[in-house]
Amino acid sequence: MMIYKNADELIKHEITLSLRRTLYPIIQIGEQVFRELYKNNYAILSSKYFKPILPRIRTKAIYYQFELDLLPENFPFKCRMKKTNNFGEYVPELSAGNIFLHIASAKDKDSLPSRSRYKLESSYCNNFDEKQTIFDFTDQSNPAIKDDKYYGIITYGGADTLEFLNLIIPNCKFEKILSSLDLKLELKSVKISSEDKDTKKKGIKIRDTILKELLNEEKRL
């Protein structure tokens, strides 16, 4: 594996522009589906029961692109659904080269997402100084060195629109952001048309899956 001195160097070499360009459309499609769902089902989703779970519905609109296998054939990241707790919740985990990524909402562009065990455990991979020391004094053919990776998070948020979309590298204790890249600003030229045939097909499948879940939730009330 490659050893990097800091988070800026990590982003520069591991998450290149060509890789980053494939991430923005996924968030855009998820946002489009969520906004359409909210607009067309306002009476239900603005109710006392459903309003508190809107952030979860928004996240599902993004996550389902991975879970329902709706990614482009040439998507450059390997993806798996990672179990995060004992309640059957999963998050998509994307990996490429020497880094793996999770996707999470955040309060604002300068904030870490909410703390959770899986994020804390993943963040330990970003102990840059310790990795450098181990690399310097350990046999580099050691499998533990070869298989080790770094960790990043794609954060997004905004009340009525997608106000920010960042790639962040948290420190090893998940206390602060070591480096951040504004993906929305960088990739603002990447446009996804809601009228595109493939986009429509994906949107309908995601929408129908979420509506089915909402219907089941409503029946349990």
mmCIF file of C-alpha atoms in Angstrom:
data_model
loop_
_atom_site.group_PDB
_atom_site.id
_atom_site.type_symbol
_atom_site.label_atom_id
_atom_site.label_comp_id
_atom_site.label_asym_id
_atom_site.label_seq_id
_atom_site.Cartn_x
_atom_site.Cartn_y
_atom_site.Cartn_z
ATOM 1 C CA MET A 1 0.000 0.000 0.000
ATOM 2 C CA MET A 2 0.946 3.653 -0.275
ATOM 3 C CA ILE A 3 1.806 5.617 2.846
ATOM 4 C CA TYR A 4 0.847 9.298 2.893
ATOM 5 C CA LYS A 5 2.227 12.044 5.109
ATOM 6 C CA ASN A 6 -1.080 13.890 5.419
ATOM 7 C CA ALA A 7 -4.718 13.980 4.327
ATOM 8 C CA ASP A 8 -4.178 16.487 1.504
ATOM 9 C CA GLU A 9 -1.639 14.186 -0.103
ATOM 10 C CA LEU A 10 -4.036 11.262 0.323
ATOM 11 C CA ILE A 11 -6.889 13.001 -1.525
ATOM 12 C CA LYS A 12 -4.604 14.215 -4.291
ATOM 13 C CA HIS A 13 -3.340 10.742 -5.140
ATOM 14 C CA GLU A 14 -6.203 8.413 -4.198
ATOM 15 C CA ILE A 15 -9.408 10.316 -5.091
ATOM 16 C CA THR A 16 -8.534 11.845 -8.433
ATOM 17 C CA LEU A 17 -10.847 14.149 -10.370
ATOM 18 C CA SER A 18 -11.968 11.309 -12.640
ATOM 19 C CA LEU A 19 -13.062 9.311 -9.582
ATOM 20 C CA ARG A 20 -14.731 12.286 -7.933
ATOM 21 C CA ARG A 21 -16.804 12.993 -11.041
ATOM 22 C CA THR A 22 -18.559 9.634 -10.615
ATOM 23 C CA LEU A 23 -19.721 10.453 -7.075
ATOM 24 C CA TYR A 24 -21.651 13.675 -7.639
ATOM 25 C CA PRO A 25 -24.338 12.189 -9.952
ATOM 26 C CA ILE A 26 -25.247 9.591 -7.316
ATOM 27 C CA ILE A 27 -26.013 12.281 -4.763
ATOM 28 C CA GLN A 28 -27.844 14.353 -7.381
ATOM 29 C CA ILE A 29 -30.129 11.479 -8.370
ATOM 30 C CA GLY A 30 -30.871 10.721 -4.720
ATOM 31 C CA GLU A 31 -31.732 14.371 -4.110
ATOM 32 C CA GLN A 32 -34.021 14.499 -7.149
ATOM 33 C CA VAL A 33 -35.908 11.410 -5.992
ATOM 34 C CA PHE A 34 -36.265 12.743 -2.448
ATOM 35 C CA ARG A 35 -37.555 16.154 -3.589
ATOM 36 C CA GLU A 36 -40.075 14.525 -5.931
ATOM 37 C CA LEU A 37 -41.238 12.176 -3.179
ATOM 38 C CA TYR A 38 -41.687 15.039 -0.738
ATOM 39 C CA LYS A 39 -43.555 17.202 -3.245
ATOM 40 C CA ASN A 40 -45.927 14.458 -4.396
ATOM 41 C CA ASN A 41 -46.562 13.050 -0.908
ATOM 42 C CA TYR A 42 -46.488 16.266 1.092
ATOM 43 C CA ALA A 43 -49.596 15.519 3.163
ATOM 44 C CA ILE A 44 -48.046 12.316 4.484
ATOM 45 C CA LEU A 45 -44.385 13.316 4.739
ATOM 46 C CA SER A 46 -45.105 16.623 6.477
ATOM 47 C CA SER A 47 -47.186 14.874 9.131
ATOM 48 C CA LYS A 48 -46.211 14.713 12.782
ATOM 49 C CA TYR A 49 -45.039 11.116 12.430
ATOM 50 C CA PHE A 50 -43.107 11.210 9.161
ATOM 51 C CA LYS A 51 -41.474 14.649 9.363
ATOM 52 C CA PRO A 52 -38.849 13.531 11.937
ATOM 53 C CA ILE A 53 -37.719 10.693 9.660
ATOM 54 C CA LEU A 54 -37.289 12.834 6.521
ATOM 55 C CA PRO A 55 -33.461 12.819 6.877
ATOM 56 C CA ARG A 56 -33.549 9.009 6.918
ATOM 57 C CA ILE A 57 -35.745 8.939 3.796
ATOM 58 C CA ARG A 58 -33.349 11.335 2.076
ATOM 59 C CA THR A 59 -30.419 9.084 2.929
ATOM 60 C CA LYS A 60 -32.251 6.011 1.637
ATOM 61 C CA ALA A 61 -32.789 7.732 -1.720
ATOM 62 C CA ILE A 62 -28.993 7.834 -2.029
ATOM 63 C CA TYR A 63 -28.163 4.463 -0.466
ATOM 64 C CA TYR A 64 -30.649 2.507 -2.575
ATOM 65 C CA GLN A 65 -28.627 3.214 -5.709
ATOM 66 C CA PHE A 66 -26.014 0.889 -4.224
ATOM 67 C CA GLU A 67 -28.360 -1.606 -2.587
ATOM 68 C CA LEU A 68 -30.568 -2.002 -5.688
ATOM 69 C CA ASP A 69 -27.565 -2.315 -8.007
ATOM 70 C CA LEU A 70 -28.328 0.866 -9.971
ATOM 71 C CA LEU A 71 -24.739 1.996 -10.457
ATOM 72 C CA PRO A 72 -23.209 2.592 -13.902
ATOM 73 C CA GLU A 73 -21.369 -0.379 -15.385
ATOM 74 C CA ASN A 74 -18.119 1.576 -15.389
ATOM 75 C CA PHE A 75 -18.431 2.777 -11.776
ATOM 76 C CA PRO A 76 -14.778 2.801 -10.614
ATOM 77 C CA PHE A 77 -15.356 1.958 -6.940
ATOM 78 C CA LYS A 78 -15.883 -1.481 -5.460
ATOM 79 C CA CYS A 79 -19.013 -1.364 -3.339
ATOM 80 C CA ARG A 80 -20.405 -3.462 -0.521
ATOM 81 C CA MET A 81 -23.200 -2.886 1.987
ATOM 82 C CA LYS A 82 -21.619 -2.700 5.443
ATOM 83 C CA LYS A 83 -23.690 -3.682 8.472
ATOM 84 C CA THR A 84 -23.498 -0.882 11.052
ATOM 85 C CA ASN A 85 -25.499 -2.202 14.011
ATOM 86 C CA ASN A 86 -27.658 -5.044 15.303
ATOM 87 C CA PHE A 87 -30.865 -3.491 13.961
ATOM 88 C CA GLY A 88 -30.260 -4.501 10.358
ATOM 89 C CA GLU A 89 -28.993 -1.124 9.150
ATOM 90 C CA TYR A 90 -26.396 -0.947 6.384
ATOM 91 C CA VAL A 91 -24.361 1.746 4.665
ATOM 92 C CA PRO A 92 -22.639 1.569 1.279
ATOM 93 C CA GLU A 93 -18.877 1.277 1.547
ATOM 94 C CA LEU A 94 -16.919 2.337 -1.530
ATOM 95 C CA SER A 95 -13.294 1.400 -2.002
ATOM 96 C CA ALA A 96 -10.667 2.234 -4.606
ATOM 97 C CA GLY A 97 -6.922 1.901 -4.328
ATOM 98 C CA ASN A 98 -5.811 2.694 -0.788
ATOM 99 C CA ILE A 99 -8.972 4.367 0.513
ATOM 100 C CA PHE A 100 -12.542 3.458 1.409
ATOM 101 C CA LEU A 101 -15.471 5.861 1.735
ATOM 102 C CA HIS A 102 -18.821 6.116 3.474
ATOM 103 C CA ILE A 103 -21.637 8.569 2.678
ATOM 104 C CA ALA A 104 -23.324 10.528 5.487
ATOM 105 C CA SER A 105 -25.355 13.679 6.060
ATOM 106 C CA ALA A 106 -23.855 16.465 8.171
ATOM 107 C CA LYS A 107 -25.088 19.632 9.871
ATOM 108 C CA ASP A 108 -23.022 21.873 7.622
ATOM 109 C CA LYS A 109 -20.020 21.774 5.305
ATOM 110 C CA ASP A 110 -17.549 22.294 8.150
ATOM 111 C CA SER A 111 -18.927 19.597 10.457
ATOM 112 C CA LEU A 112 -18.310 15.914 10.889
ATOM 113 C CA PRO A 113 -21.383 13.702 10.514
ATOM 114 C CA SER A 114 -22.937 12.206 13.640
ATOM 115 C CA ARG A 115 -20.704 9.905 15.663
ATOM 116 C CA SER A 116 -21.243 6.187 15.380
ATOM 117 C CA ARG A 117 -19.222 3.134 16.193
ATOM 118 C CA TYR A 118 -18.494 2.186 12.592
ATOM 119 C CA LYS A 119 -17.233 5.704 11.780
ATOM 120 C CA LEU A 120 -15.041 5.768 14.879
ATOM 121 C CA GLU A 121 -13.537 2.383 14.070
ATOM 122 C CA SER A 122 -12.991 3.324 10.422
ATOM 123 C CA SER A 123 -11.357 6.632 11.354
ATOM 124 C CA TYR A 124 -8.562 4.868 13.201
ATOM 125 C CA CYS A 125 -7.194 4.016 9.748
ATOM 126 C CA ASN A 126 -6.197 7.696 9.435
ATOM 127 C CA ASN A 127 -3.401 7.592 11.995
ATOM 128 C CA PHE A 128 -0.903 9.023 9.517
ATOM 129 C CA ASP A 129 2.066 9.281 11.898
ATOM 130 C CA GLU A 130 1.666 5.761 13.239
ATOM 131 C CA LYS A 131 1.349 4.294 9.758
ATOM 132 C CA GLN A 132 4.511 6.014 8.651
ATOM 133 C CA THR A 133 6.389 4.652 11.673
ATOM 134 C CA ILE A 134 5.108 1.110 11.140
ATOM 135 C CA PHE A 135 5.938 1.305 7.440
ATOM 136 C CA ASP A 136 9.479 2.487 8.195
ATOM 137 C CA PHE A 137 10.225 -0.282 10.684
ATOM 138 C CA THR A 138 8.169 -3.228 9.393
ATOM 139 C CA ASP A 139 8.730 -5.712 6.622
ATOM 140 C CA GLN A 140 6.749 -4.165 3.751
ATOM 141 C CA SER A 141 5.739 -7.619 2.498
ATOM 142 C CA ASN A 142 3.699 -8.050 5.699
ATOM 143 C CA PRO A 143 0.016 -8.595 4.690
ATOM 144 C CA ALA A 144 -1.112 -6.237 7.473
ATOM 145 C CA ILE A 145 0.778 -3.436 5.743
ATOM 146 C CA LYS A 146 -0.368 -4.337 2.234
ATOM 147 C CA ASP A 147 -4.086 -4.499 3.108
ATOM 148 C CA ASP A 148 -4.342 -1.402 5.296
ATOM 149 C CA LYS A 149 -6.307 1.546 3.901
ATOM 150 C CA TYR A 150 -7.294 5.132 4.671
ATOM 151 C CA TYR A 151 -10.795 6.414 5.369
ATOM 152 C CA GLY A 152 -12.893 9.232 3.929
ATOM 153 C CA ILE A 153 -16.512 10.380 4.124
ATOM 154 C CA ILE A 154 -18.710 12.043 1.515
ATOM 155 C CA THR A 155 -20.857 14.483 3.497
ATOM 156 C CA TYR A 156 -23.910 16.273 2.182
ATOM 157 C CA GLY A 157 -26.760 18.408 3.479
ATOM 158 C CA GLY A 158 -29.065 21.375 3.186
ATOM 159 C CA ALA A 159 -32.676 22.027 4.154
ATOM 160 C CA ASP A 160 -34.434 22.655 0.850
ATOM 161 C CA THR A 161 -31.656 21.992 -1.651
ATOM 162 C CA LEU A 162 -28.311 20.234 -1.773
ATOM 163 C CA GLU A 163 -26.361 23.079 -0.172
ATOM 164 C CA PHE A 164 -23.059 21.263 0.166
ATOM 165 C CA LEU A 165 -21.300 18.077 -0.891
ATOM 166 C CA ASN A 166 -17.836 17.502 0.523
ATOM 167 C CA LEU A 167 -15.191 14.829 0.622
ATOM 168 C CA ILE A 168 -13.642 14.885 4.091
ATOM 169 C CA ILE A 169 -10.843 13.013 5.819
ATOM 170 C CA PRO A 170 -11.458 12.770 9.600
ATOM 171 C CA ASN A 171 -8.634 12.399 12.079
ATOM 172 C CA CYS A 172 -8.003 9.015 13.680
ATOM 173 C CA LYS A 173 -10.196 9.813 16.718
ATOM 174 C CA PHE A 174 -13.080 11.260 14.684
ATOM 175 C CA GLU A 175 -12.674 14.597 16.455
ATOM 176 C CA LYS A 176 -11.914 16.934 13.555
ATOM 177 C CA ILE A 177 -11.573 17.196 9.787
ATOM 178 C CA LEU A 178 -8.002 16.919 8.527
ATOM 179 C CA SER A 179 -8.810 17.831 4.937
ATOM 180 C CA SER A 180 -11.948 18.766 3.016
ATOM 181 C CA LEU A 181 -12.753 19.110 -0.675
ATOM 182 C CA ASP A 182 -15.856 20.941 -1.934
ATOM 183 C CA LEU A 183 -17.257 18.502 -4.494
ATOM 184 C CA LYS A 184 -20.285 20.627 -5.324
ATOM 185 C CA LEU A 185 -18.165 23.622 -6.273
ATOM 186 C CA GLU A 186 -15.624 21.529 -8.130
ATOM 187 C CA LEU A 187 -18.199 19.493 -10.054
ATOM 188 C CA LYS A 188 -20.935 22.076 -10.586
ATOM 189 C CA SER A 189 -20.652 21.509 -14.336
ATOM 190 C CA VAL A 190 -21.777 17.889 -13.911
ATOM 191 C CA LYS A 191 -25.511 17.931 -14.623
ATOM 192 C CA ILE A 192 -27.949 15.062 -14.363
ATOM 193 C CA SER A 193 -31.171 15.547 -16.307
ATOM 194 C CA SER A 194 -34.301 14.227 -14.614
ATOM 195 C CA GLU A 195 -35.649 13.589 -18.136
ATOM 196 C CA ASP A 196 -32.810 11.234 -19.055
ATOM 197 C CA LYS A 197 -34.244 7.747 -19.712
ATOM 198 C CA ASP A 198 -31.738 5.934 -17.484
ATOM 199 C CA THR A 199 -32.110 8.517 -14.707
ATOM 200 C CA LYS A 200 -35.902 8.184 -14.845
ATOM 201 C CA LYS A 201 -35.672 4.398 -14.617
ATOM 202 C CA LYS A 202 -33.410 4.566 -11.576
ATOM 203 C CA GLY A 203 -35.561 7.225 -9.948
ATOM 204 C CA ILE A 204 -38.747 5.188 -10.369
ATOM 205 C CA LYS A 205 -37.169 2.083 -8.834
ATOM 206 C CA ILE A 206 -35.826 4.043 -5.844
ATOM 207 C CA ARG A 207 -39.114 5.916 -5.408
ATOM 208 C CA ASP A 208 -41.218 2.749 -5.505
ATOM 209 C CA THR A 209 -38.964 1.025 -2.968
ATOM 210 C CA ILE A 210 -39.206 3.940 -0.546
ATOM 211 C CA LEU A 211 -42.980 4.303 -1.016
ATOM 212 C CA LYS A 212 -43.399 0.611 -0.221
ATOM 213 C CA GLU A 213 -41.458 1.116 3.010
ATOM 214 C CA LEU A 214 -43.493 4.206 3.897
ATOM 215 C CA LEU A 215 -46.719 2.291 3.305
ATOM 216 C CA ASN A 216 -45.544 -0.436 5.661
ATOM 217 C CA GLU A 217 -44.619 2.209 8.243
ATOM 218 C CA GLU A 218 -48.068 3.779 7.926
ATOM 219 C CA LYS A 219 -49.778 0.422 8.465
ATOM 220 C CA ARG A 220 -47.906 0.016 11.743
ATOM 221 C CA LEU A 221 -49.204 3.345 13.117
#
